[in-house]
Amino acid sequence: MELRHLKTFKVVADMGGFTRAAEALGYAQSTITSHIQALERELGRPLFDRLGKTVVLTSAGERLYEYAAQILRLSQAAESAVTDDSQPAGRLTIGAPESLTVYRLPAIMREYKERYPDVQIVLMPSQCWEMSPKLRAGELDVAFLLAPPAEEPDMHVETLLAEPMALIASPRHPLKDRACVHPEDLVNETLLKTEKGCSYRQCFEHDMKSVHPAHEIEFWNIEAIKQCVMAGLGIAYLPRITVETELNEGKLIALPWYQDQPVVLTQLAYHKNKWLSPALRAFVDMVRQHAERWREKTSIMRV
């Protein structure tokens, strides 16, 4: 198998079509077709089902995809190992959920770009459940997770910080003077929730158990949730880092939730077989330095 054929195969699978793959790779469409046909002849079976203008991986194509991603990843690592002069350069693809993208990563990325201007950073906002498949497929070099402790045999997962959570409300909310808020106190409330699959939403729903609030509204944006809470539309359960400014300014209050803080961790993850290029190693080291400062700040806040 030729590397260029495997690369073409992976791009066609990722892009969902021969035409888009040709545009991405700068090839004529006939060249794309020729590469795929050569692979199919070599393997003796079709790799794609042609459904009009869309192509879908066959079962054989699905099995080949992961191996192709690994082979291409190793090829890139081998080339870098021989030619690299240890000065971080190239491309670094990072995955992170919205809350960390907005409230944890900007300072890291600013410092990293100042120190390593030859590295092209690509940030891919994703939900936490999407990260592991993307790391396995080689679509991400490194990912940030905001979730309970994760254990995946083929992943290096490193805890950076236990994230404090907050049940937030408008300063005028009727529950503002309660010493402790229990699930039954929220029966007549409107809960403003993040998207399904969000780890801290699942923690909060577990705390609520059989209690069903009067109304629930689902959002895809934390800023929208905060604005609606400030307007008195309802209450929400969010990482404290996302509402710290509004709490300090008195625009929001944190209600004393009855339950101990859930274990929601900010974690760093990359594939165990991933070659740590100088660019990736420098990024991981910088993240650890920032995480140390996060932990110090969180400890001061708790005192």
Tab-separated table of C-alpha atoms in Angstrom:
chain	number	residue	atom	x	y	z
A	1	MET	CA	0.000	0.000	0.000
A	2	GLU	CA	1.261	3.442	-0.895
A	3	LEU	CA	1.121	6.204	1.710
A	4	ARG	CA	-0.401	8.631	-0.787
A	5	HIS	CA	-3.219	6.175	-1.462
A	6	LEU	CA	-3.902	5.810	2.263
A	7	LYS	CA	-3.853	9.575	2.701
A	8	THR	CA	-6.332	9.979	-0.152
A	9	PHE	CA	-8.535	7.253	1.347
A	10	LYS	CA	-8.607	8.953	4.751
A	11	VAL	CA	-9.371	12.386	3.314
A	12	VAL	CA	-12.216	10.994	1.174
A	13	ALA	CA	-13.650	9.309	4.292
A	14	ASP	CA	-13.270	12.493	6.360
A	15	MET	CA	-14.711	14.789	3.681
A	16	GLY	CA	-17.515	12.441	2.615
A	17	GLY	CA	-16.863	12.698	-1.116
A	18	PHE	CA	-14.338	12.540	-3.942
A	19	THR	CA	-14.890	16.133	-5.099
A	20	ARG	CA	-14.287	17.668	-1.654
A	21	ALA	CA	-11.252	15.422	-1.146
A	22	ALA	CA	-9.824	16.555	-4.497
A	23	GLU	CA	-10.234	20.202	-3.455
A	24	ALA	CA	-8.632	19.561	-0.057
A	25	LEU	CA	-5.639	17.707	-1.523
A	26	GLY	CA	-5.227	19.797	-4.660
A	27	TYR	CA	-5.688	16.773	-6.951
A	28	ALA	CA	-7.837	16.235	-9.999
A	29	GLN	CA	-10.895	14.152	-9.182
A	30	SER	CA	-9.634	11.474	-11.578
A	31	THR	CA	-6.498	11.152	-9.445
A	32	ILE	CA	-8.616	10.617	-6.316
A	33	THR	CA	-10.612	7.941	-8.133
A	34	SER	CA	-7.410	6.285	-9.346
A	35	HIS	CA	-5.944	6.146	-5.804
A	36	ILE	CA	-9.082	4.595	-4.326
A	37	GLN	CA	-9.418	2.075	-7.167
A	38	ALA	CA	-5.776	1.046	-6.706
A	39	LEU	CA	-6.394	0.413	-3.001
A	40	GLU	CA	-9.587	-1.522	-3.696
A	41	ARG	CA	-7.805	-3.699	-6.274
A	42	GLU	CA	-4.976	-4.378	-3.848
A	43	LEU	CA	-7.359	-5.332	-1.031
A	44	GLY	CA	-9.821	-7.146	-3.242
A	45	ARG	CA	-12.952	-5.430	-1.922
A	46	PRO	CA	-14.757	-2.092	-2.130
A	47	LEU	CA	-13.921	0.514	0.496
A	48	PHE	CA	-16.784	2.914	-0.248
A	49	ASP	CA	-20.427	2.665	-1.188
A	50	ARG	CA	-21.202	5.312	-3.802
A	51	LEU	CA	-24.559	6.853	-2.881
A	52	GLY	CA	-25.127	9.557	-5.459
A	53	LYS	CA	-22.636	12.343	-4.774
A	54	THR	CA	-21.926	10.992	-1.292
A	55	VAL	CA	-19.625	8.115	-0.399
A	56	VAL	CA	-19.926	5.999	2.752
A	57	LEU	CA	-17.365	3.582	4.142
A	58	THR	CA	-18.115	-0.101	3.689
A	59	SER	CA	-17.391	-2.483	6.576
A	60	ALA	CA	-13.978	-3.141	5.012
A	61	GLY	CA	-13.402	0.612	4.708
A	62	GLU	CA	-14.290	1.132	8.355
A	63	ARG	CA	-11.740	-1.499	9.394
A	64	LEU	CA	-9.060	0.064	7.189
A	65	TYR	CA	-9.729	3.626	8.396
A	66	GLU	CA	-8.202	3.272	11.867
A	67	TYR	CA	-5.124	1.506	10.496
A	68	ALA	CA	-4.700	4.169	7.817
A	69	ALA	CA	-4.870	6.902	10.467
A	70	GLN	CA	-2.235	5.126	12.577
A	71	ILE	CA	0.066	4.508	9.598
A	72	LEU	CA	-0.131	8.146	8.500
A	73	ARG	CA	0.449	9.308	12.070
A	74	LEU	CA	3.548	7.100	12.386
A	75	SER	CA	4.813	8.234	8.995
A	76	GLN	CA	4.577	11.867	10.060
A	77	ALA	CA	6.300	11.074	13.359
A	78	ALA	CA	9.112	9.220	11.575
A	79	GLU	CA	9.687	12.115	9.189
A	80	SER	CA	9.691	14.635	12.021
A	81	ALA	CA	12.055	12.515	14.121
A	82	VAL	CA	14.615	12.525	11.309
A	83	THR	CA	14.281	16.110	10.119
A	84	ASP	CA	13.264	17.940	13.301
A	85	ASP	CA	15.770	20.262	14.934
A	86	SER	CA	13.807	20.333	18.235
A	87	GLN	CA	12.442	23.814	17.527
A	88	PRO	CA	8.627	23.558	17.851
A	89	ALA	CA	6.994	24.029	14.463
A	90	GLY	CA	4.236	22.547	12.344
A	91	ARG	CA	0.569	22.097	13.169
A	92	LEU	CA	-1.076	21.400	16.540
A	93	THR	CA	-4.758	20.403	16.631
A	94	ILE	CA	-6.489	20.855	19.992
A	95	GLY	CA	-9.965	19.773	21.063
A	96	ALA	CA	-11.843	21.306	24.009
A	97	PRO	CA	-15.412	21.871	25.249
A	98	GLU	CA	-16.876	25.377	25.139
A	99	SER	CA	-16.361	26.198	28.816
A	100	LEU	CA	-12.630	25.403	28.736
A	101	THR	CA	-12.179	26.968	25.301
A	102	VAL	CA	-13.522	30.262	26.610
A	103	TYR	CA	-12.318	30.331	30.220
A	104	ARG	CA	-9.123	28.219	30.443
A	105	LEU	CA	-7.394	28.080	27.073
A	106	PRO	CA	-6.991	31.708	25.886
A	107	ALA	CA	-4.136	32.522	28.279
A	108	ILE	CA	-2.335	29.286	27.366
A	109	MET	CA	-2.731	29.813	23.644
A	110	ARG	CA	-1.599	33.450	23.801
A	111	GLU	CA	1.592	32.526	25.659
A	112	TYR	CA	2.213	29.542	23.399
A	113	LYS	CA	1.877	31.589	20.200
A	114	GLU	CA	4.217	34.262	21.579
A	115	ARG	CA	6.843	31.672	22.463
A	116	TYR	CA	6.426	29.342	19.461
A	117	PRO	CA	5.271	31.455	16.481
A	118	ASP	CA	6.165	28.717	13.965
A	119	VAL	CA	3.440	26.400	15.303
A	120	GLN	CA	0.034	26.648	13.639
A	121	ILE	CA	-2.684	26.075	16.259
A	122	VAL	CA	-6.017	24.629	15.154
A	123	LEU	CA	-8.696	24.680	17.854
A	124	MET	CA	-11.656	22.326	17.409
A	125	PRO	CA	-14.455	22.985	19.940
A	126	SER	CA	-16.065	19.625	20.697
A	127	GLN	CA	-18.177	17.918	23.307
A	128	CYS	CA	-16.266	15.688	25.707
A	129	TRP	CA	-17.763	12.445	24.367
A	130	GLU	CA	-16.405	13.298	20.903
A	131	MET	CA	-12.774	13.634	22.001
A	132	SER	CA	-11.626	10.025	22.340
A	133	PRO	CA	-12.796	8.939	18.852
A	134	LYS	CA	-11.108	11.995	17.357
A	135	LEU	CA	-7.864	11.261	19.228
A	136	ARG	CA	-7.945	7.645	18.024
A	137	ALA	CA	-8.569	8.734	14.446
A	138	GLY	CA	-5.699	11.212	14.566
A	139	GLU	CA	-8.020	14.197	14.049
A	140	LEU	CA	-6.778	15.715	17.318
A	141	ASP	CA	-3.263	15.832	18.740
A	142	VAL	CA	-4.446	16.626	22.254
A	143	ALA	CA	-7.784	17.223	23.972
A	144	PHE	CA	-9.154	18.829	27.106
A	145	LEU	CA	-11.952	17.071	28.961
A	146	LEU	CA	-14.337	18.441	31.584
A	147	ALA	CA	-15.768	15.264	33.045
A	148	PRO	CA	-15.644	12.721	35.871
A	149	PRO	CA	-12.419	10.680	36.106
A	150	ALA	CA	-11.763	8.985	32.773
A	151	GLU	CA	-10.046	5.625	32.344
A	152	GLU	CA	-9.311	4.571	28.780
A	153	PRO	CA	-6.553	1.975	28.225
A	154	ASP	CA	-5.253	3.515	25.008
A	155	MET	CA	-5.262	7.095	26.287
A	156	HIS	CA	-3.008	9.137	28.532
A	157	VAL	CA	-5.463	11.098	30.685
A	158	GLU	CA	-4.006	13.578	33.157
A	159	THR	CA	-6.016	15.437	35.808
A	160	LEU	CA	-5.269	19.152	35.851
A	161	LEU	CA	-7.862	20.484	38.288
A	162	ALA	CA	-11.029	19.557	40.177
A	163	GLU	CA	-13.416	22.225	38.895
A	164	PRO	CA	-15.682	23.881	41.512
A	165	MET	CA	-19.329	24.074	40.445
A	166	ALA	CA	-22.015	26.643	41.230
A	167	LEU	CA	-25.813	26.617	41.279
A	168	ILE	CA	-26.435	30.158	40.077
A	169	ALA	CA	-29.442	32.449	40.325
A	170	SER	CA	-30.408	36.104	40.057
A	171	PRO	CA	-29.624	38.145	43.212
A	172	ARG	CA	-33.387	38.697	43.493
A	173	HIS	CA	-34.233	34.993	43.508
A	174	PRO	CA	-36.590	33.827	46.320
A	175	LEU	CA	-34.096	31.158	47.419
A	176	LYS	CA	-31.285	33.676	47.963
A	177	ASP	CA	-31.547	33.577	51.780
A	178	ARG	CA	-31.722	29.803	52.160
A	179	ALA	CA	-28.957	28.203	54.210
A	180	CYS	CA	-29.193	25.100	52.035
A	181	VAL	CA	-31.057	24.328	48.805
A	182	HIS	CA	-32.414	20.804	48.205
A	183	PRO	CA	-33.828	19.224	45.023
A	184	GLU	CA	-37.415	19.534	46.265
A	185	ASP	CA	-36.883	23.311	46.554
A	186	LEU	CA	-36.532	23.429	42.771
A	187	VAL	CA	-39.842	21.755	41.880
A	188	ASN	CA	-41.425	25.036	40.802
A	189	GLU	CA	-38.281	26.434	39.200
A	190	THR	CA	-37.144	26.772	35.606
A	191	LEU	CA	-33.810	25.027	35.055
A	192	LEU	CA	-31.571	26.347	32.292
A	193	LYS	CA	-29.459	23.438	31.076
A	194	THR	CA	-26.464	22.886	28.868
A	195	GLU	CA	-26.648	20.443	25.954
A	196	LYS	CA	-27.314	16.730	26.426
A	197	GLY	CA	-24.158	14.725	27.042
A	198	CYS	CA	-22.575	17.508	29.104
A	199	SER	CA	-20.844	15.888	32.083
A	200	TYR	CA	-21.828	18.408	34.754
A	201	ARG	CA	-25.418	18.455	33.518
A	202	GLN	CA	-25.451	14.684	34.087
A	203	CYS	CA	-24.055	15.176	37.617
A	204	PHE	CA	-26.765	17.703	38.429
A	205	GLU	CA	-29.515	15.490	36.994
A	206	HIS	CA	-28.214	12.632	39.133
A	207	ASP	CA	-28.531	14.866	42.216
A	208	MET	CA	-32.077	15.795	41.207
A	209	LYS	CA	-33.040	12.112	40.714
A	210	SER	CA	-36.837	11.827	40.876
A	211	VAL	CA	-37.532	15.557	41.288
A	212	HIS	CA	-38.964	17.091	38.134
A	213	PRO	CA	-38.830	20.905	37.911
A	214	ALA	CA	-41.749	22.779	36.423
A	215	HIS	CA	-39.810	23.914	33.359
A	216	GLU	CA	-36.519	23.112	31.645
A	217	ILE	CA	-34.848	24.997	28.796
A	218	GLU	CA	-31.821	23.620	26.949
A	219	PHE	CA	-29.086	25.913	25.639
A	220	TRP	CA	-25.980	25.369	23.541
A	221	ASN	CA	-24.145	28.416	24.845
A	222	ILE	CA	-23.001	29.223	28.383
A	223	GLU	CA	-23.142	32.976	27.821
A	224	ALA	CA	-26.810	32.707	26.856
A	225	ILE	CA	-27.511	30.742	30.027
A	226	LYS	CA	-25.822	33.379	32.186
A	227	GLN	CA	-27.718	36.229	30.566
A	228	CYS	CA	-31.033	34.440	31.075
A	229	VAL	CA	-30.237	33.688	34.724
A	230	MET	CA	-29.332	37.351	35.312
A	231	ALA	CA	-32.658	38.306	33.724
A	232	GLY	CA	-34.480	36.106	36.252
A	233	LEU	CA	-35.617	33.454	33.767
A	234	GLY	CA	-34.373	30.542	35.891
A	235	ILE	CA	-31.397	28.927	37.617
A	236	ALA	CA	-28.453	26.949	36.225
A	237	TYR	CA	-25.625	24.659	37.280
A	238	LEU	CA	-22.285	25.657	35.752
A	239	PRO	CA	-18.530	25.449	36.395
A	240	ARG	CA	-17.645	28.287	38.748
A	241	ILE	CA	-14.887	29.487	36.423
A	242	THR	CA	-17.564	30.431	33.863
A	243	VAL	CA	-19.476	32.686	36.302
A	244	GLU	CA	-16.718	33.996	38.607
A	245	THR	CA	-16.780	37.519	37.168
A	246	GLU	CA	-20.560	37.856	37.478
A	247	LEU	CA	-20.502	36.498	41.040
A	248	ASN	CA	-17.818	39.000	42.064
A	249	GLU	CA	-19.761	41.845	40.459
A	250	GLY	CA	-22.986	40.844	42.208
A	251	LYS	CA	-24.815	40.129	38.949
A	252	LEU	CA	-25.307	36.498	40.005
A	253	ILE	CA	-25.387	34.604	43.287
A	254	ALA	CA	-24.376	31.024	44.086
A	255	LEU	CA	-27.109	29.123	45.907
A	256	PRO	CA	-25.858	26.708	48.622
A	257	TRP	CA	-26.569	23.348	46.982
A	258	TYR	CA	-27.188	20.510	49.441
A	259	GLN	CA	-24.856	18.058	47.738
A	260	ASP	CA	-21.073	17.929	48.067
A	261	GLN	CA	-19.190	19.094	45.024
A	262	PRO	CA	-19.288	16.411	42.293
A	263	VAL	CA	-16.046	15.112	40.887
A	264	VAL	CA	-15.851	17.084	37.635
A	265	LEU	CA	-12.263	17.337	36.480
A	266	THR	CA	-10.439	19.352	33.879
A	267	GLN	CA	-8.256	16.733	32.205
A	268	LEU	CA	-5.646	16.630	29.463
A	269	ALA	CA	-5.721	13.653	27.095
A	270	TYR	CA	-3.726	12.300	24.174
A	271	HIS	CA	-3.283	8.863	22.606
A	272	LYS	CA	-0.683	6.677	24.321
A	273	ASN	CA	0.837	5.848	20.945
A	274	LYS	CA	0.990	9.502	19.953
A	275	TRP	CA	4.523	10.716	19.259
A	276	LEU	CA	5.121	13.820	21.345
A	277	SER	CA	6.602	16.190	18.812
A	278	PRO	CA	8.518	19.205	20.148
A	279	ALA	CA	5.407	21.315	19.483
A	280	LEU	CA	3.104	18.958	21.393
A	281	ARG	CA	5.570	18.397	24.235
A	282	ALA	CA	6.029	22.139	24.681
A	283	PHE	CA	2.249	22.594	24.741
A	284	VAL	CA	1.729	19.869	27.354
A	285	ASP	CA	4.473	21.349	29.549
A	286	MET	CA	2.913	24.807	29.299
A	287	VAL	CA	-0.546	23.450	30.174
A	288	ARG	CA	0.887	21.828	33.315
A	289	GLN	CA	2.429	25.145	34.373
A	290	HIS	CA	-0.893	26.943	33.950
A	291	ALA	CA	-2.740	24.149	35.754
A	292	GLU	CA	-0.501	24.632	38.758
A	293	ARG	CA	-1.564	28.280	38.902
A	294	TRP	CA	-5.237	27.265	38.524
A	295	ARG	CA	-4.926	24.948	41.518
A	296	GLU	CA	-3.245	27.642	43.619
A	297	LYS	CA	-5.985	30.144	42.793
A	298	THR	CA	-8.725	27.619	43.546
A	299	SER	CA	-7.146	26.801	46.908
A	300	ILE	CA	-7.093	30.508	47.837
A	301	MET	CA	-10.746	30.904	46.824
A	302	ARG	CA	-11.777	27.984	49.022
A	303	VAL	CA	-9.922	29.410	52.033
